mmCIF file of C-alpha atoms in Angstrom:
data_model
loop_
_atom_site.group_PDB
_atom_site.id
_atom_site.type_symbol
_atom_site.label_atom_id
_atom_site.label_comp_id
_atom_site.label_asym_id
_atom_site.label_seq_id
_atom_site.Cartn_x
_atom_site.Cartn_y
_atom_site.Cartn_z
ATOM 1 C CA UNK A 1 0.000 0.000 0.000
ATOM 2 C CA UNK A 2 1.209 3.498 -0.816
ATOM 3 C CA UNK A 3 1.257 6.317 1.728
ATOM 4 C CA UNK A 4 -1.775 7.836 -0.009
ATOM 5 C CA UNK A 5 -3.685 4.546 0.287
ATOM 6 C CA UNK A 6 -2.852 4.308 3.997
ATOM 7 C CA UNK A 7 -3.944 7.883 4.702
ATOM 8 C CA UNK A 8 -7.158 7.339 2.770
ATOM 9 C CA UNK A 9 -7.818 4.146 4.714
ATOM 10 C CA UNK A 10 -7.146 5.797 8.079
ATOM 11 C CA UNK A 11 -9.498 8.612 7.091
ATOM 12 C CA UNK A 12 -12.339 6.107 7.132
ATOM 13 C CA UNK A 13 -12.059 5.642 10.921
ATOM 14 C CA UNK A 14 -13.225 9.170 11.898
ATOM 15 C CA UNK A 15 -16.066 8.792 9.373
ATOM 16 C CA UNK A 16 -17.056 5.499 11.001
ATOM 17 C CA UNK A 17 -17.123 7.103 14.450
ATOM 18 C CA UNK A 18 -19.182 10.029 13.168
ATOM 19 C CA UNK A 19 -21.807 7.716 11.720
ATOM 20 C CA UNK A 20 -22.082 5.777 14.986
ATOM 21 C CA UNK A 21 -22.277 8.988 17.015
ATOM 22 C CA UNK A 22 -25.344 10.033 15.059
ATOM 23 C CA UNK A 23 -27.207 7.519 17.232
ATOM 24 C CA UNK A 24 -24.974 6.843 20.243
ATOM 25 C CA UNK A 25 -24.648 9.824 22.584
ATOM 26 C CA UNK A 26 -21.447 10.015 24.641
ATOM 27 C CA UNK A 27 -19.742 6.734 25.659
ATOM 28 C CA UNK A 28 -16.553 7.878 23.898
ATOM 29 C CA UNK A 29 -14.292 5.396 25.708
ATOM 30 C CA UNK A 30 -16.675 2.488 25.101
ATOM 31 C CA UNK A 31 -16.898 3.315 21.392
ATOM 32 C CA UNK A 32 -13.107 3.525 21.128
ATOM 33 C CA UNK A 33 -12.693 0.152 22.855
ATOM 34 C CA UNK A 34 -15.241 -1.475 20.535
ATOM 35 C CA UNK A 35 -13.420 -0.095 17.485
ATOM 36 C CA UNK A 36 -10.056 -1.182 18.915
ATOM 37 C CA UNK A 37 -11.451 -4.705 19.329
ATOM 38 C CA UNK A 38 -12.621 -4.646 15.730
ATOM 39 C CA UNK A 39 -9.273 -3.370 14.406
ATOM 40 C CA UNK A 40 -7.252 -5.859 16.449
ATOM 41 C CA UNK A 41 -9.266 -8.766 15.042
ATOM 42 C CA UNK A 42 -10.755 -9.944 18.344
ATOM 43 C CA UNK A 43 -14.107 -10.141 20.076
ATOM 44 C CA UNK A 44 -15.586 -7.987 22.827
ATOM 45 C CA UNK A 45 -17.685 -8.559 25.941
ATOM 46 C CA UNK A 46 -19.899 -5.591 26.829
ATOM 47 C CA UNK A 47 -21.188 -5.335 30.380
ATOM 48 C CA UNK A 48 -23.670 -2.754 31.616
ATOM 49 C CA UNK A 49 -27.000 -2.376 33.355
ATOM 50 C CA UNK A 50 -30.166 -2.369 31.212
ATOM 51 C CA UNK A 51 -30.882 0.733 29.166
ATOM 52 C CA UNK A 52 -27.305 1.793 28.377
ATOM 53 C CA UNK A 53 -27.673 1.086 24.625
ATOM 54 C CA UNK A 54 -25.445 -1.996 24.457
ATOM 55 C CA UNK A 55 -27.570 -3.636 21.759
ATOM 56 C CA UNK A 56 -28.138 -0.332 19.972
ATOM 57 C CA UNK A 57 -24.376 0.299 19.852
ATOM 58 C CA UNK A 58 -23.667 -3.007 18.122
ATOM 59 C CA UNK A 59 -26.577 -2.611 15.711
ATOM 60 C CA UNK A 60 -25.467 0.936 14.825
ATOM 61 C CA UNK A 61 -21.910 -0.293 14.307
ATOM 62 C CA UNK A 62 -23.171 -2.859 11.813
ATOM 63 C CA UNK A 63 -25.212 -0.197 9.996
ATOM 64 C CA UNK A 64 -22.109 1.989 9.712
ATOM 65 C CA UNK A 65 -20.227 -0.800 7.923
ATOM 66 C CA UNK A 66 -21.079 -2.605 4.733
ATOM 67 C CA UNK A 67 -21.232 -5.990 6.493
ATOM 68 C CA UNK A 68 -23.816 -8.644 7.311
ATOM 69 C CA UNK A 69 -25.249 -8.602 10.833
ATOM 70 C CA UNK A 70 -27.112 -11.178 12.940
ATOM 71 C CA UNK A 71 -28.438 -10.912 16.481
ATOM 72 C CA UNK A 72 -28.773 -13.960 18.753
ATOM 73 C CA UNK A 73 -30.930 -13.546 21.843
ATOM 74 C CA UNK A 74 -29.561 -16.001 24.384
ATOM 75 C CA UNK A 75 -32.157 -17.782 26.513
ATOM 76 C CA UNK A 76 -32.027 -20.815 28.866
ATOM 77 C CA UNK A 77 -33.597 -23.110 26.246
ATOM 78 C CA UNK A 78 -31.232 -22.137 23.402
ATOM 79 C CA UNK A 79 -29.370 -25.095 21.883
ATOM 80 C CA UNK A 80 -25.955 -25.131 20.121
ATOM 81 C CA UNK A 81 -27.630 -25.951 16.793
ATOM 82 C CA UNK A 82 -29.717 -22.768 17.140
ATOM 83 C CA UNK A 83 -26.428 -20.882 16.824
ATOM 84 C CA UNK A 84 -24.272 -23.005 14.536
ATOM 85 C CA UNK A 85 -26.916 -24.451 12.218
ATOM 86 C CA UNK A 86 -28.169 -27.954 11.503
ATOM 87 C CA UNK A 87 -28.525 -30.549 8.763
ATOM 88 C CA UNK A 88 -31.905 -31.126 7.162
ATOM 89 C CA UNK A 89 -32.989 -33.985 4.918
ATOM 90 C CA UNK A 90 -33.844 -32.831 1.413
ATOM 91 C CA UNK A 91 -34.861 -34.605 -1.793
ATOM 92 C CA UNK A 92 -33.576 -34.020 -5.316
ATOM 93 C CA UNK A 93 -36.800 -33.825 -7.345
ATOM 94 C CA UNK A 94 -34.972 -34.723 -10.558
ATOM 95 C CA UNK A 95 -33.447 -37.996 -9.321
ATOM 96 C CA UNK A 96 -35.536 -38.732 -6.238
ATOM 97 C CA UNK A 97 -32.397 -39.137 -4.130
ATOM 98 C CA UNK A 98 -32.334 -37.823 -0.589
ATOM 99 C CA UNK A 99 -29.400 -35.994 0.944
ATOM 100 C CA UNK A 100 -28.493 -33.958 4.009
ATOM 101 C CA UNK A 101 -27.974 -30.243 3.545
ATOM 102 C CA UNK A 102 -26.361 -27.992 6.156
ATOM 103 C CA UNK A 103 -28.410 -24.903 6.936
ATOM 104 C CA UNK A 104 -26.172 -22.195 8.341
ATOM 105 C CA UNK A 105 -27.086 -20.685 11.704
ATOM 106 C CA UNK A 106 -26.901 -17.012 12.706
ATOM 107 C CA UNK A 107 -23.198 -17.368 13.569
ATOM 108 C CA UNK A 108 -22.504 -17.123 9.810
ATOM 109 C CA UNK A 109 -22.356 -13.334 9.593
ATOM 110 C CA UNK A 110 -19.646 -10.668 9.673
ATOM 111 C CA UNK A 111 -20.931 -9.072 12.872
ATOM 112 C CA UNK A 112 -22.717 -11.215 15.448
ATOM 113 C CA UNK A 113 -24.399 -9.836 18.554
ATOM 114 C CA UNK A 114 -24.634 -12.441 21.324
ATOM 115 C CA UNK A 115 -27.202 -10.653 23.465
ATOM 116 C CA UNK A 116 -27.249 -11.556 27.182
ATOM 117 C CA UNK A 117 -24.785 -14.389 26.684
ATOM 118 C CA UNK A 118 -24.881 -15.326 30.382
ATOM 119 C CA UNK A 119 -28.557 -16.336 30.158
ATOM 120 C CA UNK A 120 -27.812 -19.593 28.347
ATOM 121 C CA UNK A 121 -26.256 -22.794 29.821
ATOM 122 C CA UNK A 122 -22.520 -23.560 29.399
ATOM 123 C CA UNK A 123 -23.264 -26.178 26.727
ATOM 124 C CA UNK A 124 -24.613 -23.485 24.403
ATOM 125 C CA UNK A 125 -22.018 -20.916 25.452
ATOM 126 C CA UNK A 126 -19.308 -23.385 24.479
ATOM 127 C CA UNK A 127 -20.720 -23.584 20.951
ATOM 128 C CA UNK A 128 -19.113 -20.188 20.339
ATOM 129 C CA UNK A 129 -15.593 -21.248 21.356
ATOM 130 C CA UNK A 130 -14.440 -22.699 18.037
ATOM 131 C CA UNK A 131 -16.010 -19.849 16.075
ATOM 132 C CA UNK A 132 -14.300 -17.228 18.246
ATOM 133 C CA UNK A 133 -10.882 -18.841 18.201
ATOM 134 C CA UNK A 134 -10.639 -20.612 14.829
ATOM 135 C CA UNK A 135 -13.163 -18.570 12.789
ATOM 136 C CA UNK A 136 -14.811 -21.764 11.649
ATOM 137 C CA UNK A 137 -17.561 -24.174 12.688
ATOM 138 C CA UNK A 138 -17.445 -27.987 12.691
ATOM 139 C CA UNK A 139 -20.696 -29.904 12.334
ATOM 140 C CA UNK A 140 -21.035 -33.658 11.702
ATOM 141 C CA UNK A 141 -17.334 -33.919 10.898
ATOM 142 C CA UNK A 142 -17.386 -31.144 8.283
ATOM 143 C CA UNK A 143 -15.708 -27.785 8.863
ATOM 144 C CA UNK A 144 -17.357 -24.607 7.577
ATOM 145 C CA UNK A 145 -15.407 -21.352 7.361
ATOM 146 C CA UNK A 146 -17.038 -18.214 8.715
ATOM 147 C CA UNK A 147 -17.201 -15.061 6.581
ATOM 148 C CA UNK A 148 -14.364 -12.549 6.880
ATOM 149 C CA UNK A 149 -14.143 -10.301 8.759
ATOM 150 C CA UNK A 150 -15.849 -12.072 11.651
ATOM 151 C CA UNK A 151 -16.541 -9.994 14.757
ATOM 152 C CA UNK A 152 -18.523 -11.150 17.795
ATOM 153 C CA UNK A 153 -19.787 -8.795 20.483
ATOM 154 C CA UNK A 154 -21.486 -10.290 23.528
ATOM 155 C CA UNK A 155 -23.480 -8.417 26.155
ATOM 156 C CA UNK A 156 -24.300 -9.275 29.733
ATOM 157 C CA UNK A 157 -26.134 -7.681 32.645
ATOM 158 C CA UNK A 158 -24.028 -7.418 35.844
ATOM 159 C CA UNK A 159 -26.836 -6.927 38.366
ATOM 160 C CA UNK A 160 -29.135 -9.906 37.763
ATOM 161 C CA UNK A 161 -27.940 -13.278 39.060
ATOM 162 C CA UNK A 162 -31.153 -15.335 38.972
ATOM 163 C CA UNK A 163 -31.333 -17.513 35.879
ATOM 164 C CA UNK A 164 -27.834 -16.629 34.677
ATOM 165 C CA UNK A 165 -24.788 -18.808 33.947
ATOM 166 C CA UNK A 166 -21.443 -17.029 34.495
ATOM 167 C CA UNK A 167 -19.046 -17.490 31.612
ATOM 168 C CA UNK A 168 -16.218 -19.939 32.426
ATOM 169 C CA UNK A 169 -12.679 -18.537 32.536
ATOM 170 C CA UNK A 170 -11.701 -20.463 29.385
ATOM 171 C CA UNK A 171 -14.370 -18.648 27.392
ATOM 172 C CA UNK A 172 -13.764 -15.273 29.029
ATOM 173 C CA UNK A 173 -10.158 -15.535 27.872
ATOM 174 C CA UNK A 174 -11.378 -15.754 24.255
ATOM 175 C CA UNK A 175 -12.704 -12.198 24.506
ATOM 176 C CA UNK A 176 -10.030 -9.703 23.564
ATOM 177 C CA UNK A 177 -11.545 -6.920 25.706
ATOM 178 C CA UNK A 178 -13.965 -6.817 28.615
ATOM 179 C CA UNK A 179 -15.712 -3.475 28.119
ATOM 180 C CA UNK A 180 -17.678 -1.937 30.986
ATOM 181 C CA UNK A 181 -20.373 0.607 30.159
ATOM 182 C CA UNK A 182 -21.083 3.239 32.799
ATOM 183 C CA UNK A 183 -24.002 5.609 33.219
ATOM 184 C CA UNK A 184 -23.918 8.714 30.978
ATOM 185 C CA UNK A 185 -23.131 12.155 32.357
ATOM 186 C CA UNK A 186 -25.970 14.560 33.144
ATOM 187 C CA UNK A 187 -25.508 16.469 29.866
ATOM 188 C CA UNK A 188 -25.237 13.263 27.832
ATOM 189 C CA UNK A 189 -28.414 11.895 29.423
ATOM 190 C CA UNK A 190 -30.237 15.137 28.603
ATOM 191 C CA UNK A 191 -29.095 14.828 24.976
ATOM 192 C CA UNK A 192 -30.329 11.216 24.925
ATOM 193 C CA UNK A 193 -33.767 12.286 26.131
ATOM 194 C CA UNK A 194 -33.910 15.072 23.567
ATOM 195 C CA UNK A 195 -32.796 12.978 20.595
ATOM 196 C CA UNK A 196 -34.848 9.843 21.276
ATOM 197 C CA UNK A 197 -38.258 11.184 22.250
ATOM 198 C CA UNK A 198 -39.012 13.324 19.194
ATOM 199 C CA UNK A 199 -39.885 12.636 15.592
ATOM 200 C CA UNK A 200 -36.399 13.102 14.170
ATOM 201 C CA UNK A 201 -34.484 9.911 13.396
ATOM 202 C CA UNK A 202 -30.833 9.845 12.356
ATOM 203 C CA UNK A 203 -29.907 7.868 9.262
ATOM 204 C CA UNK A 204 -26.661 5.890 9.500
ATOM 205 C CA UNK A 205 -24.774 5.207 6.252
ATOM 206 C CA UNK A 206 -21.984 2.661 5.642
ATOM 207 C CA UNK A 207 -18.602 4.347 6.006
ATOM 208 C CA UNK A 208 -16.285 1.380 5.533
ATOM 209 C CA UNK A 209 -16.281 -2.014 3.811
ATOM 210 C CA UNK A 210 -15.253 -5.460 4.988
ATOM 211 C CA UNK A 211 -12.215 -5.459 2.727
ATOM 212 C CA UNK A 212 -11.054 -2.156 4.245
ATOM 213 C CA UNK A 213 -11.476 -3.601 7.756
ATOM 214 C CA UNK A 214 -9.205 -6.506 6.795
ATOM 215 C CA UNK A 215 -6.635 -4.054 5.419
ATOM 216 C CA UNK A 216 -6.744 -2.049 8.645
ATOM 217 C CA UNK A 217 -6.236 -5.234 10.673
ATOM 218 C CA UNK A 218 -3.095 -5.936 8.692
ATOM 219 C CA UNK A 219 -1.984 -2.331 9.205
ATOM 220 C CA UNK A 220 -2.434 -2.686 12.975
ATOM 221 C CA UNK A 221 0.174 -5.456 13.057
ATOM 222 C CA UNK A 222 2.636 -3.190 11.252
ATOM 223 C CA UNK A 223 2.476 -0.521 13.976
ATOM 224 C CA UNK A 224 5.845 -0.454 15.734
ATOM 225 C CA UNK A 225 6.478 -1.109 19.420
ATOM 226 C CA UNK A 226 9.865 -0.769 21.085
ATOM 227 C CA UNK A 227 11.696 -3.719 22.626
ATOM 228 C CA UNK A 228 11.650 -2.000 26.022
ATOM 229 C CA UNK A 229 7.876 -1.631 25.889
ATOM 230 C CA UNK A 230 7.509 -5.273 24.836
ATOM 231 C CA UNK A 231 9.596 -6.265 27.858
ATOM 232 C CA UNK A 232 7.425 -4.060 30.072
ATOM 233 C CA UNK A 233 4.233 -5.727 28.804
ATOM 234 C CA UNK A 234 5.757 -9.136 29.463
ATOM 235 C CA UNK A 235 6.730 -8.126 33.011
ATOM 236 C CA UNK A 236 3.274 -6.657 33.606
ATOM 237 C CA UNK A 237 1.460 -9.850 32.602
ATOM 238 C CA UNK A 238 3.835 -12.131 34.535
ATOM 239 C CA UNK A 239 3.398 -9.934 37.607
ATOM 240 C CA UNK A 240 -0.334 -10.813 37.702
ATOM 241 C CA UNK A 241 0.582 -14.386 38.743
ATOM 242 C CA UNK A 242 1.062 -14.992 42.477
ATOM 243 C CA UNK A 243 3.924 -17.456 41.937
ATOM 244 C CA UNK A 244 6.019 -15.128 39.715
ATOM 245 C CA UNK A 245 5.193 -11.673 41.089
ATOM 246 C CA UNK A 246 7.121 -9.421 43.433
ATOM 247 C CA UNK A 247 3.973 -7.554 44.461
ATOM 248 C CA UNK A 248 2.636 -8.392 47.917
ATOM 249 C CA UNK A 249 -0.730 -6.995 46.780
ATOM 250 C CA UNK A 250 -0.973 -9.653 44.068
ATOM 251 C CA UNK A 251 0.112 -12.431 46.424
ATOM 252 C CA UNK A 252 -2.541 -11.373 48.933
ATOM 253 C CA UNK A 253 -5.527 -10.925 46.651
ATOM 254 C CA UNK A 254 -5.044 -12.906 43.417
ATOM 255 C CA UNK A 255 -5.744 -16.613 42.999
ATOM 256 C CA UNK A 256 -4.886 -16.965 39.288
ATOM 257 C CA UNK A 257 -3.070 -14.528 37.025
ATOM 258 C CA UNK A 258 -3.291 -13.826 33.315
ATOM 259 C CA UNK A 259 -1.867 -16.207 30.693
ATOM 260 C CA UNK A 260 0.300 -15.455 27.634
ATOM 261 C CA UNK A 261 -2.820 -14.581 25.602
ATOM 262 C CA UNK A 262 -3.150 -11.477 27.789
ATOM 263 C CA UNK A 263 0.243 -10.204 26.613
ATOM 264 C CA UNK A 264 -0.690 -10.764 22.995
ATOM 265 C CA UNK A 265 -3.991 -8.957 23.531
ATOM 266 C CA UNK A 266 -2.330 -6.023 25.302
ATOM 267 C CA UNK A 267 0.177 -5.510 22.502
ATOM 268 C CA UNK A 268 -2.370 -5.835 19.685
ATOM 269 C CA UNK A 269 -4.918 -3.529 21.301
ATOM 270 C CA UNK A 270 -2.215 -0.973 22.113
ATOM 271 C CA UNK A 271 -1.226 -1.011 18.449
ATOM 272 C CA UNK A 272 -4.871 -0.633 17.422
ATOM 273 C CA UNK A 273 -5.322 2.319 19.802
ATOM 274 C CA UNK A 274 -2.248 4.009 18.370
ATOM 275 C CA UNK A 275 -3.558 3.546 14.833
ATOM 276 C CA UNK A 276 -7.024 4.805 15.834
ATOM 277 C CA UNK A 277 -5.337 7.998 17.012
ATOM 278 C CA UNK A 278 -3.316 8.322 13.804
ATOM 279 C CA UNK A 279 0.013 7.122 15.206
ATOM 280 C CA UNK A 280 2.309 4.360 13.925
ATOM 281 C CA UNK A 281 4.133 3.709 17.194
ATOM 282 C CA UNK A 282 2.870 2.439 20.551
ATOM 283 C CA UNK A 283 3.427 4.599 23.637
ATOM 284 C CA UNK A 284 3.158 3.809 27.348
ATOM 285 C CA UNK A 285 -0.201 5.640 27.438
ATOM 286 C CA UNK A 286 -1.607 3.055 25.024
ATOM 287 C CA UNK A 287 -0.490 0.195 27.291
ATOM 288 C CA UNK A 288 -1.798 1.904 30.446
ATOM 289 C CA UNK A 289 -5.196 2.548 28.866
ATOM 290 C CA UNK A 290 -5.652 -0.939 27.420
ATOM 291 C CA UNK A 291 -4.383 -2.784 30.512
ATOM 292 C CA UNK A 292 -7.769 -2.519 32.258
ATOM 293 C CA UNK A 293 -10.090 -3.975 29.564
ATOM 294 C CA UNK A 294 -7.453 -6.585 28.651
ATOM 295 C CA UNK A 295 -6.693 -7.847 32.174
ATOM 296 C CA UNK A 296 -9.918 -7.354 34.161
ATOM 297 C CA UNK A 297 -11.397 -10.677 32.996
ATOM 298 C CA UNK A 298 -8.116 -12.587 32.963
ATOM 299 C CA UNK A 299 -7.298 -12.122 36.655
ATOM 300 C CA UNK A 300 -9.140 -14.229 39.241
ATOM 301 C CA UNK A 301 -9.185 -12.699 42.732
ATOM 302 C CA UNK A 302 -9.461 -14.795 45.874
ATOM 303 C CA UNK A 303 -12.015 -14.797 48.683
ATOM 304 C CA UNK A 304 -10.079 -12.193 50.696
ATOM 305 C CA UNK A 305 -10.283 -9.723 47.815
ATOM 306 C CA UNK A 306 -13.994 -10.373 47.384
ATOM 307 C CA UNK A 307 -14.593 -9.862 51.103
ATOM 308 C CA UNK A 308 -12.720 -6.550 51.005
ATOM 309 C CA UNK A 309 -14.410 -5.572 47.725
ATOM 310 C CA UNK A 310 -11.144 -5.373 45.825
ATOM 311 C CA UNK A 311 -11.943 -5.660 42.118
ATOM 312 C CA UNK A 312 -9.652 -6.750 39.326
ATOM 313 C CA UNK A 313 -9.504 -3.118 38.143
ATOM 314 C CA UNK A 314 -8.013 -2.152 41.521
ATOM 315 C CA UNK A 315 -5.524 -5.002 41.164
ATOM 316 C CA UNK A 316 -4.482 -3.749 37.704
ATOM 317 C CA UNK A 317 -4.168 -0.197 39.034
ATOM 318 C CA UNK A 318 -1.882 -1.385 41.811
ATOM 319 C CA UNK A 319 0.116 -3.421 39.307
ATOM 320 C CA UNK A 320 0.694 -0.423 37.005
ATOM 321 C CA UNK A 321 2.111 1.482 39.970
ATOM 322 C CA UNK A 322 4.278 -1.431 41.084
ATOM 323 C CA UNK A 323 5.918 -2.325 37.749
ATOM 324 C CA UNK A 324 8.111 0.613 36.793
ATOM 325 C CA UNK A 325 8.239 1.793 33.204
ATOM 326 C CA UNK A 326 11.704 1.875 31.551
ATOM 327 C CA UNK A 327 13.006 5.433 31.188
ATOM 328 C CA UNK A 328 13.651 4.912 27.480
ATOM 329 C CA UNK A 329 9.950 4.347 26.707
ATOM 330 C CA UNK A 330 7.824 7.153 25.279
ATOM 331 C CA UNK A 331 5.004 8.151 27.604
#
């Protein structure tokens, strides 16, 4: 790609954000983290109380891109075949022969919204594992490739526990980012009330294509990161583990630390954040910012931490203060 092609491609990102912001008021950090997940080629888990436009955000994102979109509403009676698809017996009217034909499920789309993913049993949750990791689905011994790009966003409600099935750690680790949605500010909430209770409706137009998303994903991997910053990321992830850390805070409050996938996720998302801001080099600010959504679901605190209401975000904050940044790294 020439420099002109790259600049033209990067110019699509502000356009994409503008289209989404026609509908979504505020939530700047959440929107950035969703786009970073998309650019880094991973999947995101959105958590927020009802009414914070989680579903609307994903639907608007799909409208702002020229990609196919499917929504799966997770319920306790949902089966794996309801997601992946199933074989049906059909007959060739010309020959009279019968054969099995695979009917693709809603997972076969570019953007998939797994709404309230914690409302379905682990058996159905696990049906997403292969799709999320390998970008393919295996049914009756045959492997079917998912369309590219493939991007899954799951939502869950943090306040309701009755009738929910917490995601196992193995599946949580498949999500690149764990994105928490907070309440809007007073001014943002006023703008929401004004824009959603009248007759005016904003029209969202596609600002980017699937092919351009794939090109941007390749561009993300070409963003440079210094060796010192790579070493810092490695030290940061290893310091989350009680058996390899020098932090007494971690030893006191953490049961299990993050695995190597956390380091990969932190580097890729830091590169994506740099590119989203028009830079071609990762800084310490990128790592600091992405450490929370990357690590908050990959660290398992113990009973003492739960009793003292110490969250994984507080653990990450303590960790960032404990592991010193090399002086040669750009802040």
